[in-house]
Amino acid sequence: MKNNKKIGFALSLMMLIGTVVGIGIFFKNISVGKAVDYNGLSWLITWIIGGIISICVALCFSEIGSMTNKNFSGISNWIHRLKPGATSYGISLTYALFYFGLLFTILGSFGSEIFFYFLSVMGAINFNDIKIWAHLLLGALISIYFLSLVILSQRASGIFQLVVTVLKFIPLFSVMIIGLVLANTHNLNDGSQPLNAFLNGSFTLKGVIVALPAVLFSYDAFLIVGSFGNKIKNSKKRLPIIVVVGMVSITALYTLIALSSILHNAKTVEGILLDSLPKSLGTVIEKIIYTLLLISTLGVINGITFAYKNEMEIILSNKLVFGSKSILKKMSLRKAIFLYCTLTFLFYFVILFGLSLSFNTDSFLDLFSNYPTVFFFAVYLYIIILYAKKRKNIIDTKKINNILFYVVTVISFIGITTIEIAYFITIFSNAISGVAKNNYGVFYNSSKLLFPGWFEVIIYFLFLSFTFSIPVLNYYLEKFIFKRDLIKRIKQLY
């Protein structure tokens, strides 16, 4: 079947690049700028440090990713090889059901907002006429469409990713070149603001630390390629190369676009072009940017869906999900994947639909999308530490230089630890300040909802508790109803 055909190097690389290079450069660059008060030096150093950390993490996983696949793939395989048992069971399950399940649900609604905003920019509709329920329902259709596509044909999904990656990478590359070449052209400047952001304020170390999570969140999806490592031709050799080549390319692009923003004192990608090119092109530029944003978003949704399907396939084929052994006796694996993916989607969708409709806001979508990234960066670090401790005894990985490996491991440890602490301090400082605010949302802004200072702390711990409860609840349901011990089951797969 087409669904079982393996994909080559080019499609795998495009899947990685097309998923990472998405809406992050459009929105996270603004978050970074705000955190450093738009001081150019702080802004640039943040992206450079974030890029270095990301490349170091990628280098670590370029070696870890060469571990032989058997019953698992990607993170599920690596943690299973390093810590088989309760730990590998818990991480494999939460990676599929929480990380990908939640992001898959949310990204469809983001896609809907961007689609309607694109139509508004083109003059077809008035964006403000579209209600929040319409965004959520269209988002659900977008999510299910891409899920159906990848289940019917992984190769078709890969080709789609190749096309959208080319369509968005060339314009983004052009924006970078235009911004750098025309660094001394400032068509938007009226003298009230500095010509470039290097003249804004002074360097802020605190701002850099606070901004780092936003940068790392922009790179988060780079390990997505590991989720379908068993679908890649000659994955043991190619997967490490795909990770390194992809991340170096993305890091260079993001950092140079950030530099272009700084040189033009522009908060957005659109601002770079508006400041560099004649004012008469303003309307055309706006249409180009939102076409690019729509294409980028579809690429992200497709890539996340591709990985979601494969992670669900892993835990279902190994019969690690509640009821999966019984279900697989009644239907094919493909149908079971669609069933479990859809049920997981519906669980999150009902909650998000209720909250969003009740408060008439997309803020919950944006806020909740942070937690999979926050929690799983800690998982990435845990895997790196476990591997570093056992590295000498693992003989089936393709080793990089010893000194290089341990240097990048230390940098990864410092970087990810700093990010986790910075995020935690940020939400706690908001709680202490007691100031009600809301920095979340994409385009939909009908609601004036403000979150109390303590709200994010409560939500953080609720999500943390929920994440840990998923494997526990799944384990005891399976044990009490079907009399199966899933911890013993996963140890048998080692």
CSV table of C-alpha atoms in Angstrom, one decimal:
chain,number,residue,atom,x,y,z
A,1,MET,CA,0.0,0.0,0.0
A,2,LYS,CA,1.1,3.6,-0.6
A,3,ASN,CA,0.8,4.1,3.1
A,4,ASN,CA,3.6,1.7,3.8
A,5,LYS,CA,6.1,3.1,1.3
A,6,LYS,CA,9.2,4.7,2.9
A,7,ILE,CA,10.1,8.2,2.1
A,8,GLY,CA,13.5,9.5,0.9
A,9,PHE,CA,16.1,12.0,2.2
A,10,ALA,CA,14.6,15.0,0.4
A,11,LEU,CA,11.0,14.5,1.5
A,12,SER,CA,12.2,13.8,5.1
A,13,LEU,CA,14.3,17.0,5.1
A,14,MET,CA,11.4,19.0,3.8
A,15,MET,CA,9.1,17.5,6.4
A,16,LEU,CA,11.5,18.8,9.1
A,17,ILE,CA,12.1,22.2,7.6
A,18,GLY,CA,8.5,22.7,6.6
A,19,THR,CA,7.2,21.9,10.1
A,20,VAL,CA,9.8,24.0,12.0
A,21,VAL,CA,9.7,27.0,9.6
A,22,GLY,CA,6.1,27.9,10.2
A,23,ILE,CA,4.3,30.6,12.1
A,24,GLY,CA,7.1,30.9,14.7
A,25,ILE,CA,9.2,33.4,12.7
A,26,PHE,CA,6.1,35.5,12.3
A,27,PHE,CA,5.0,35.6,15.9
A,28,LYS,CA,7.9,34.5,18.2
A,29,ASN,CA,10.2,37.2,16.7
A,30,ILE,CA,7.7,39.8,18.1
A,31,SER,CA,7.7,38.1,21.5
A,32,VAL,CA,11.6,38.2,21.5
A,33,GLY,CA,11.5,41.9,20.6
A,34,LYS,CA,9.1,42.7,23.4
A,35,ALA,CA,11.1,40.8,26.0
A,36,VAL,CA,14.2,42.8,25.2
A,37,ASP,CA,12.4,46.2,24.8
A,38,TYR,CA,13.4,46.0,21.1
A,39,ASN,CA,17.1,46.6,21.9
A,40,GLY,CA,18.9,45.4,18.7
A,41,LEU,CA,21.9,43.9,20.5
A,42,SER,CA,19.8,42.0,23.0
A,43,TRP,CA,17.4,40.9,20.2
A,44,LEU,CA,20.2,39.6,18.0
A,45,ILE,CA,22.1,37.9,20.9
A,46,THR,CA,18.9,36.1,22.0
A,47,TRP,CA,18.5,34.6,18.5
A,48,ILE,CA,22.2,33.7,18.3
A,49,ILE,CA,22.2,32.0,21.7
A,50,GLY,CA,18.9,30.2,20.9
A,51,GLY,CA,20.4,29.1,17.6
A,52,ILE,CA,23.5,27.7,19.3
A,53,ILE,CA,21.5,25.8,21.9
A,54,SER,CA,19.2,24.4,19.2
A,55,ILE,CA,22.2,23.2,17.0
A,56,CYS,CA,23.8,21.7,20.1
A,57,VAL,CA,20.7,19.8,20.9
A,58,ALA,CA,20.4,18.7,17.3
A,59,LEU,CA,24.0,17.5,17.3
A,60,CYS,CA,23.3,15.4,20.4
A,61,PHE,CA,20.3,13.9,18.8
A,62,SER,CA,22.2,13.4,15.5
A,63,GLU,CA,24.1,10.7,17.5
A,64,ILE,CA,21.2,9.5,19.6
A,65,GLY,CA,19.0,9.3,16.5
A,66,SER,CA,21.3,6.7,15.0
A,67,MET,CA,20.1,4.1,17.5
A,68,THR,CA,18.5,1.1,15.7
A,69,ASN,CA,14.7,1.1,15.5
A,70,LYS,CA,12.8,-2.1,16.3
A,71,ASN,CA,9.4,-1.7,17.8
A,72,PHE,CA,9.5,2.1,18.3
A,73,SER,CA,10.8,5.2,16.5
A,74,GLY,CA,12.1,8.6,17.4
A,75,ILE,CA,11.7,9.7,21.0
A,76,SER,CA,9.7,6.6,21.9
A,77,ASN,CA,12.6,4.4,20.6
A,78,TRP,CA,15.4,6.4,22.3
A,79,ILE,CA,13.7,6.5,25.7
A,80,HIS,CA,12.8,2.8,25.3
A,81,ARG,CA,16.4,1.9,24.7
A,82,LEU,CA,17.7,4.0,27.5
A,83,LYS,CA,15.1,3.5,30.2
A,84,PRO,CA,12.7,0.6,29.4
A,85,GLY,CA,9.7,0.2,31.6
A,86,ALA,CA,7.5,2.7,33.4
A,87,THR,CA,9.6,5.7,32.1
A,88,SER,CA,9.5,4.7,28.4
A,89,TYR,CA,5.9,3.7,28.7
A,90,GLY,CA,4.9,7.1,30.2
A,91,ILE,CA,6.9,9.2,27.8
A,92,SER,CA,5.8,7.3,24.7
A,93,LEU,CA,2.1,7.6,25.6
A,94,THR,CA,2.2,11.3,26.6
A,95,TYR,CA,4.2,12.2,23.5
A,96,ALA,CA,1.5,10.8,21.3
A,97,LEU,CA,-1.6,11.6,23.3
A,98,PHE,CA,-0.6,14.9,24.9
A,99,TYR,CA,2.2,16.6,22.9
A,100,PHE,CA,0.9,15.7,19.4
A,101,GLY,CA,-2.8,15.3,20.3
A,102,LEU,CA,-3.1,18.8,21.8
A,103,LEU,CA,-1.0,20.5,19.1
A,104,PHE,CA,-2.9,18.7,16.3
A,105,THR,CA,-6.2,20.0,17.8
A,106,ILE,CA,-5.0,23.6,18.3
A,107,LEU,CA,-3.1,24.1,15.0
A,108,GLY,CA,-6.2,23.5,12.9
A,109,SER,CA,-7.9,26.4,14.6
A,110,PHE,CA,-4.8,28.6,14.1
A,111,GLY,CA,-5.0,27.6,10.4
A,112,SER,CA,-8.6,28.7,10.3
A,113,GLU,CA,-7.9,32.1,11.7
A,114,ILE,CA,-5.0,32.7,9.3
A,115,PHE,CA,-7.2,31.5,6.4
A,116,PHE,CA,-10.0,33.9,7.2
A,117,TYR,CA,-7.5,36.7,7.8
A,118,PHE,CA,-5.9,35.9,4.4
A,119,LEU,CA,-9.3,36.2,2.8
A,120,SER,CA,-9.9,39.5,4.6
A,121,VAL,CA,-6.5,40.9,3.4
A,122,MET,CA,-7.5,39.9,-0.2
A,123,GLY,CA,-10.8,41.8,0.2
A,124,ALA,CA,-13.1,38.8,0.1
A,125,ILE,CA,-14.5,39.1,3.6
A,126,ASN,CA,-14.4,41.2,6.7
A,127,PHE,CA,-12.4,39.2,9.3
A,128,ASN,CA,-14.3,40.8,12.2
A,129,ASP,CA,-17.5,39.2,11.0
A,130,ILE,CA,-16.2,35.7,11.6
A,131,LYS,CA,-17.2,34.3,15.0
A,132,ILE,CA,-14.9,32.2,17.2
A,133,TRP,CA,-17.1,29.1,16.7
A,134,ALA,CA,-16.6,29.3,12.9
A,135,HIS,CA,-12.8,29.3,13.4
A,136,LEU,CA,-13.0,26.2,15.7
A,137,LEU,CA,-15.3,24.3,13.3
A,138,LEU,CA,-13.2,25.1,10.2
A,139,GLY,CA,-10.1,24.2,12.3
A,140,ALA,CA,-11.6,20.8,13.1
A,141,LEU,CA,-12.2,20.2,9.3
A,142,ILE,CA,-8.6,21.2,8.5
A,143,SER,CA,-7.2,18.9,11.1
A,144,ILE,CA,-9.3,15.9,10.0
A,145,TYR,CA,-8.5,16.6,6.4
A,146,PHE,CA,-4.7,16.4,7.0
A,147,LEU,CA,-5.2,13.3,9.2
A,148,SER,CA,-7.1,11.6,6.4
A,149,LEU,CA,-4.4,12.6,3.9
A,150,VAL,CA,-1.5,11.1,5.9
A,151,ILE,CA,-3.4,7.9,6.7
A,152,LEU,CA,-4.3,7.4,3.1
A,153,SER,CA,-0.9,8.1,1.8
A,154,GLN,CA,2.2,9.2,3.7
A,155,ARG,CA,4.0,9.8,0.4
A,156,ALA,CA,1.3,12.3,-0.7
A,157,SER,CA,1.7,14.1,2.6
A,158,GLY,CA,5.4,14.2,2.1
A,159,ILE,CA,5.1,15.6,-1.4
A,160,PHE,CA,2.6,18.2,-0.1
A,161,GLN,CA,5.2,19.2,2.5
A,162,LEU,CA,7.9,19.5,-0.2
A,163,VAL,CA,5.7,21.8,-2.3
A,164,VAL,CA,4.7,24.1,0.6
A,165,THR,CA,8.3,24.2,2.0
A,166,VAL,CA,9.6,25.4,-1.4
A,167,LEU,CA,6.7,27.9,-1.7
A,168,LYS,CA,7.5,29.5,1.7
A,169,PHE,CA,11.2,29.1,1.9
A,170,ILE,CA,12.0,31.0,-1.2
A,171,PRO,CA,9.9,34.1,-0.1
A,172,LEU,CA,11.4,34.0,3.4
A,173,PHE,CA,14.9,33.8,1.9
A,174,SER,CA,14.0,36.8,-0.3
A,175,VAL,CA,12.8,38.8,2.7
A,176,MET,CA,16.1,38.1,4.4
A,177,ILE,CA,18.1,39.2,1.4
A,178,ILE,CA,16.0,42.3,0.8
A,179,GLY,CA,16.2,43.3,4.4
A,180,LEU,CA,20.0,42.9,4.6
A,181,VAL,CA,20.9,44.4,1.2
A,182,LEU,CA,18.6,47.4,1.7
A,183,ALA,CA,19.6,47.9,5.3
A,184,ASN,CA,20.1,51.6,4.8
A,185,THR,CA,16.7,52.1,3.2
A,186,HIS,CA,14.0,53.2,5.6
A,187,ASN,CA,10.7,54.1,3.9
A,188,LEU,CA,8.6,53.9,7.1
A,189,ASN,CA,10.8,56.0,9.3
A,190,ASP,CA,9.5,59.5,10.0
A,191,GLY,CA,12.2,60.5,12.4
A,192,SER,CA,10.2,59.6,15.6
A,193,GLN,CA,12.0,56.3,15.9
A,194,PRO,CA,15.6,55.2,15.5
A,195,LEU,CA,16.6,53.9,12.1
A,196,ASN,CA,17.6,50.5,13.5
A,197,ALA,CA,17.0,48.7,16.7
A,198,PHE,CA,20.6,48.8,17.7
A,199,LEU,CA,19.8,52.4,18.8
A,200,ASN,CA,16.9,51.3,21.0
A,201,GLY,CA,17.7,51.5,24.7
A,202,SER,CA,20.6,49.4,26.1
A,203,PHE,CA,21.6,45.7,26.4
A,204,THR,CA,19.5,43.7,28.8
A,205,LEU,CA,20.7,40.3,30.1
A,206,LYS,CA,17.4,39.8,31.9
A,207,GLY,CA,15.5,40.4,28.7
A,208,VAL,CA,17.7,37.9,26.8
A,209,ILE,CA,17.0,35.2,29.4
A,210,VAL,CA,13.3,35.9,29.5
A,211,ALA,CA,13.2,35.9,25.6
A,212,LEU,CA,15.1,32.6,25.2
A,213,PRO,CA,12.0,30.3,25.7
A,214,ALA,CA,10.3,32.1,22.7
A,215,VAL,CA,13.3,31.4,20.5
A,216,LEU,CA,13.6,27.7,21.5
A,217,PHE,CA,9.8,27.3,21.0
A,218,SER,CA,10.4,28.4,17.4
A,219,TYR,CA,12.7,25.4,16.9
A,220,ASP,CA,10.8,22.9,19.0
A,221,ALA,CA,9.4,20.7,16.2
A,222,PHE,CA,12.9,19.7,14.8
A,223,LEU,CA,12.6,16.3,16.5
A,224,ILE,CA,9.5,15.6,14.5
A,225,VAL,CA,11.6,13.7,12.0
A,226,GLY,CA,12.4,11.1,14.6
A,227,SER,CA,8.7,10.2,14.9
A,228,PHE,CA,8.8,8.7,11.4
A,229,GLY,CA,12.4,7.5,11.5
A,230,ASN,CA,11.2,4.0,10.7
A,231,LYS,CA,9.5,5.4,7.6
A,232,ILE,CA,12.8,6.8,6.2
A,233,LYS,CA,14.9,4.9,3.8
A,234,ASN,CA,18.2,3.9,5.5
A,235,SER,CA,17.2,5.9,8.6
A,236,LYS,CA,20.2,4.9,10.7
A,237,LYS,CA,22.5,6.7,8.3
A,238,ARG,CA,20.2,9.5,7.0
A,239,LEU,CA,18.3,10.6,10.2
A,240,PRO,CA,21.3,12.2,11.9
A,241,ILE,CA,22.2,14.1,8.7
A,242,ILE,CA,18.6,15.3,8.2
A,243,VAL,CA,18.5,16.7,11.7
A,244,VAL,CA,21.8,18.6,11.5
A,245,VAL,CA,21.4,19.9,8.0
A,246,GLY,CA,17.8,20.9,8.7
A,247,MET,CA,18.5,22.7,11.9
A,248,VAL,CA,21.6,24.5,10.7
A,249,SER,CA,19.6,25.8,7.7
A,250,ILE,CA,16.7,26.9,9.8
A,251,THR,CA,18.8,28.5,12.5
A,252,ALA,CA,20.7,30.5,9.9
A,253,LEU,CA,17.5,31.7,8.2
A,254,TYR,CA,15.8,32.7,11.5
A,255,THR,CA,18.8,34.5,12.8
A,256,LEU,CA,19.3,36.5,9.6
A,257,ILE,CA,15.6,37.4,9.4
A,258,ALA,CA,15.9,38.6,13.0
A,259,LEU,CA,18.9,40.7,12.0
A,260,SER,CA,16.9,42.1,9.1
A,261,SER,CA,14.2,43.1,11.6
A,262,ILE,CA,16.8,44.8,13.8
A,263,LEU,CA,18.4,46.7,10.9
A,264,HIS,CA,14.9,48.1,10.0
A,265,ASN,CA,13.6,48.4,13.5
A,266,ALA,CA,10.8,46.3,12.3
A,267,LYS,CA,8.7,44.2,14.6
A,268,THR,CA,7.4,41.9,11.9
A,269,VAL,CA,8.4,40.2,8.6
A,270,GLU,CA,5.9,42.5,6.9
A,271,GLY,CA,7.6,45.5,8.5
A,272,ILE,CA,11.0,44.5,6.9
A,273,LEU,CA,9.5,44.7,3.4
A,274,LEU,CA,7.5,47.8,4.0
A,275,ASP,CA,10.6,49.6,5.3
A,276,SER,CA,12.8,48.3,2.5
A,277,LEU,CA,10.5,48.7,-0.6
A,278,PRO,CA,8.5,51.7,-2.0
A,279,LYS,CA,5.4,52.6,-0.1
A,280,SER,CA,3.3,52.1,-3.2
A,281,LEU,CA,3.9,48.4,-2.8
A,282,GLY,CA,2.3,48.3,0.6
A,283,THR,CA,-0.9,46.5,-0.3
A,284,VAL,CA,0.9,44.0,-2.5
A,285,ILE,CA,3.4,43.3,0.3
A,286,GLU,CA,0.6,42.7,2.8
A,287,LYS,CA,-1.0,40.2,0.4
A,288,ILE,CA,2.3,38.4,-0.2
A,289,ILE,CA,3.0,38.1,3.6
A,290,TYR,CA,-0.4,36.6,4.5
A,291,THR,CA,-0.2,34.2,1.5
A,292,LEU,CA,3.2,33.1,2.8
A,293,LEU,CA,1.8,32.9,6.4
A,294,LEU,CA,-1.1,30.7,5.2
A,295,ILE,CA,1.2,28.4,3.3
A,296,SER,CA,3.6,28.2,6.3
A,297,THR,CA,0.7,27.2,8.6
A,298,LEU,CA,-0.6,24.5,6.3
A,299,GLY,CA,3.0,23.1,6.2
A,300,VAL,CA,3.2,23.0,10.0
A,301,ILE,CA,-0.2,21.4,10.3
A,302,ASN,CA,0.7,18.7,7.8
A,303,GLY,CA,4.0,18.0,9.5
A,304,ILE,CA,2.6,17.8,13.0
A,305,THR,CA,-0.2,15.5,11.6
A,306,PHE,CA,2.3,13.3,9.9
A,307,ALA,CA,4.2,12.8,13.2
A,308,TYR,CA,1.0,12.5,15.2
A,309,LYS,CA,-0.2,9.6,13.0
A,310,ASN,CA,3.1,7.8,13.3
A,311,GLU,CA,3.4,8.2,17.1
A,312,MET,CA,-0.2,6.9,17.4
A,313,GLU,CA,0.7,4.0,15.1
A,314,ILE,CA,3.7,3.1,17.4
A,315,ILE,CA,1.7,2.9,20.6
A,316,LEU,CA,-1.2,1.1,18.9
A,317,SER,CA,0.9,-1.5,17.1
A,318,ASN,CA,2.7,-2.2,20.4
A,319,LYS,CA,-0.8,-2.4,22.1
A,320,LEU,CA,0.1,0.2,24.8
A,321,VAL,CA,-3.2,2.2,24.6
A,322,PHE,CA,-6.3,1.3,26.6
A,323,GLY,CA,-8.4,-1.1,24.6
A,324,SER,CA,-6.0,-1.3,21.7
A,325,LYS,CA,-5.5,-5.1,21.8
A,326,SER,CA,-9.2,-5.7,21.6
A,327,ILE,CA,-9.8,-3.0,19.0
A,328,LEU,CA,-7.1,-4.4,16.7
A,329,LYS,CA,-8.9,-7.7,16.6
A,330,LYS,CA,-11.9,-6.0,15.2
A,331,MET,CA,-10.4,-3.5,12.7
A,332,SER,CA,-7.2,-2.9,10.8
A,333,LEU,CA,-4.3,-0.8,12.2
A,334,ARG,CA,-5.1,2.0,9.8
A,335,LYS,CA,-8.7,2.3,11.0
A,336,ALA,CA,-7.6,2.0,14.6
A,337,ILE,CA,-5.1,4.9,14.1
A,338,PHE,CA,-7.9,7.1,12.7
A,339,LEU,CA,-10.2,6.1,15.5
A,340,TYR,CA,-7.8,6.9,18.3
A,341,CYS,CA,-6.5,10.0,16.7
A,342,THR,CA,-10.0,11.3,16.3
A,343,LEU,CA,-11.1,10.4,19.8
A,344,THR,CA,-8.0,12.2,21.2
A,345,PHE,CA,-8.8,15.2,19.0
A,346,LEU,CA,-12.4,15.3,20.2
A,347,PHE,CA,-11.4,15.2,23.9
A,348,TYR,CA,-9.3,18.4,23.5
A,349,PHE,CA,-11.6,20.0,21.0
A,350,VAL,CA,-14.7,19.8,23.3
A,351,ILE,CA,-12.7,21.5,26.1
A,352,LEU,CA,-11.2,24.2,23.9
A,353,PHE,CA,-14.5,24.8,22.1
A,354,GLY,CA,-16.3,25.3,25.5
A,355,LEU,CA,-13.7,27.7,26.8
A,356,SER,CA,-13.3,29.7,23.6
A,357,LEU,CA,-17.0,30.0,23.0
A,358,SER,CA,-17.8,30.9,26.7
A,359,PHE,CA,-15.2,33.7,26.8
A,360,ASN,CA,-15.3,34.6,23.0
A,361,THR,CA,-11.5,34.4,22.7
A,362,ASP,CA,-8.7,32.4,21.0
A,363,SER,CA,-6.4,33.1,24.0
A,364,PHE,CA,-6.9,29.6,25.5
A,365,LEU,CA,-5.7,28.1,22.2
A,366,ASP,CA,-2.5,30.1,22.2
A,367,LEU,CA,-1.8,29.6,25.9
A,368,PHE,CA,-2.4,25.9,25.9
A,369,SER,CA,-0.2,25.4,22.9
A,370,ASN,CA,2.8,26.4,25.0
A,371,TYR,CA,2.7,23.5,27.5
A,372,PRO,CA,3.6,20.6,25.2
A,373,THR,CA,6.8,22.5,24.3
A,374,VAL,CA,7.6,23.5,27.8
A,375,PHE,CA,7.3,20.0,29.2
A,376,PHE,CA,8.9,18.1,26.4
A,377,PHE,CA,12.1,20.3,26.3
A,378,ALA,CA,12.7,18.8,29.8
A,379,VAL,CA,12.1,15.3,28.2
A,380,TYR,CA,14.7,16.1,25.5
A,381,LEU,CA,17.2,17.0,28.1
A,382,TYR,CA,16.4,13.9,30.1
A,383,ILE,CA,17.1,11.7,27.1
A,384,ILE,CA,20.4,13.5,26.4
A,385,ILE,CA,21.6,13.0,30.0
A,386,LEU,CA,20.6,9.3,30.0
A,387,TYR,CA,22.4,8.7,26.7
A,388,ALA,CA,25.5,10.6,27.9
A,389,LYS,CA,25.7,8.4,30.9
A,390,LYS,CA,25.3,5.2,28.9
A,391,ARG,CA,27.1,6.3,25.8
A,392,LYS,CA,30.1,4.0,26.2
A,393,ASN,CA,28.0,0.9,26.5
A,394,ILE,CA,25.8,1.7,23.4
A,395,ILE,CA,27.5,0.2,20.4
A,396,ASP,CA,24.9,0.6,17.7
A,397,THR,CA,25.1,4.4,17.4
A,398,LYS,CA,27.2,6.4,14.9
A,399,LYS,CA,29.4,8.3,17.3
A,400,ILE,CA,30.5,11.9,16.6
A,401,ASN,CA,33.7,13.3,18.1
A,402,ASN,CA,33.9,12.6,21.8
A,403,ILE,CA,34.9,16.1,22.8
A,404,LEU,CA,32.3,17.7,20.5
A,405,PHE,CA,29.5,15.4,21.9
A,406,TYR,CA,30.2,16.3,25.6
A,407,VAL,CA,30.7,20.0,24.8
A,408,VAL,CA,27.3,20.2,23.0
A,409,THR,CA,25.7,18.1,25.8
A,410,VAL,CA,26.9,20.6,28.4
A,411,ILE,CA,25.6,23.6,26.3
A,412,SER,CA,22.3,21.8,25.8
A,413,PHE,CA,22.0,21.2,29.5
A,414,ILE,CA,22.7,24.8,30.4
A,415,GLY,CA,20.5,26.1,27.7
A,416,ILE,CA,17.4,24.0,28.3
A,417,THR,CA,17.7,24.3,32.1
A,418,THR,CA,17.9,28.1,31.7
A,419,ILE,CA,14.9,28.1,29.5
A,420,GLU,CA,12.8,26.0,31.9
A,421,ILE,CA,13.8,28.2,34.9
A,422,ALA,CA,13.2,31.4,32.9
A,423,TYR,CA,9.7,30.3,31.9
A,424,PHE,CA,8.9,29.3,35.5
A,425,ILE,CA,10.2,32.6,36.9
A,426,THR,CA,8.2,34.6,34.3
A,427,ILE,CA,4.9,33.1,35.2
A,428,PHE,CA,5.6,33.3,39.0
A,429,SER,CA,6.7,36.9,38.7
A,430,ASN,CA,3.3,37.6,37.0
A,431,ALA,CA,1.5,35.9,39.9
A,432,ILE,CA,3.4,38.0,42.4
A,433,SER,CA,2.8,41.3,40.5
A,434,GLY,CA,-0.9,40.6,40.7
A,435,VAL,CA,-1.5,42.5,37.4
A,436,ALA,CA,-4.3,41.1,35.2
A,437,LYS,CA,-3.2,40.8,31.6
A,438,ASN,CA,-3.6,38.7,28.5
A,439,ASN,CA,-0.7,38.4,26.0
A,440,TYR,CA,-2.2,35.5,24.2
A,441,GLY,CA,-4.2,35.1,21.0
A,442,VAL,CA,-3.5,35.1,17.2
A,443,PHE,CA,-5.9,37.3,15.2
A,444,TYR,CA,-9.2,37.0,16.9
A,445,ASN,CA,-9.5,39.8,19.4
A,446,SER,CA,-13.2,40.3,20.1
A,447,SER,CA,-12.9,39.5,23.8
A,448,LYS,CA,-11.3,41.9,26.4
A,449,LEU,CA,-10.6,38.9,28.7
A,450,LEU,CA,-7.8,39.5,31.2
A,451,PHE,CA,-6.1,36.7,33.1
A,452,PRO,CA,-5.3,37.3,36.8
A,453,GLY,CA,-1.6,37.2,37.7
A,454,TRP,CA,-2.0,33.7,39.4
A,455,PHE,CA,-3.9,32.2,36.5
A,456,GLU,CA,-0.9,30.9,34.5
A,457,VAL,CA,0.7,29.3,37.5
A,458,ILE,CA,-2.5,27.4,38.2
A,459,ILE,CA,-2.9,26.3,34.6
A,460,TYR,CA,0.8,25.3,34.5
A,461,PHE,CA,0.3,22.9,37.4
A,462,LEU,CA,-3.0,21.7,36.1
A,463,PHE,CA,-1.4,20.7,32.8
A,464,LEU,CA,1.6,19.2,34.5
A,465,SER,CA,-0.7,17.0,36.6
A,466,PHE,CA,-2.8,16.1,33.6
A,467,THR,CA,0.4,15.1,31.7
A,468,PHE,CA,1.4,12.7,34.4
A,469,SER,CA,-2.1,11.4,34.8
A,470,ILE,CA,-2.4,10.2,31.2
A,471,PRO,CA,-0.1,7.1,31.5
A,472,VAL,CA,-1.4,6.3,35.0
A,473,LEU,CA,-5.0,6.4,34.0
A,474,ASN,CA,-4.3,4.4,30.9
A,475,TYR,CA,-2.4,1.8,32.8
A,476,TYR,CA,-5.0,1.2,35.5
A,477,LEU,CA,-7.9,1.2,33.0
A,478,GLU,CA,-6.2,-1.5,31.0
A,479,LYS,CA,-5.2,-3.5,34.1
A,480,PHE,CA,-8.7,-3.5,35.7
A,481,ILE,CA,-10.8,-4.0,32.6
A,482,PHE,CA,-8.5,-6.1,30.3
A,483,LYS,CA,-6.2,-7.6,33.0
A,484,ARG,CA,-3.1,-6.5,31.1
A,485,ASP,CA,0.0,-5.0,32.7
A,486,LEU,CA,1.4,-2.4,30.2
A,487,ILE,CA,4.7,-2.0,32.1
A,488,LYS,CA,5.4,-5.7,31.7
A,489,ARG,CA,4.2,-5.4,28.1
A,490,ILE,CA,6.7,-2.7,27.2
A,491,LYS,CA,9.6,-4.5,28.9
A,492,GLN,CA,8.9,-7.5,26.7
A,493,LEU,CA,9.4,-5.3,23.7
A,494,TYR,CA,12.9,-4.3,24.8
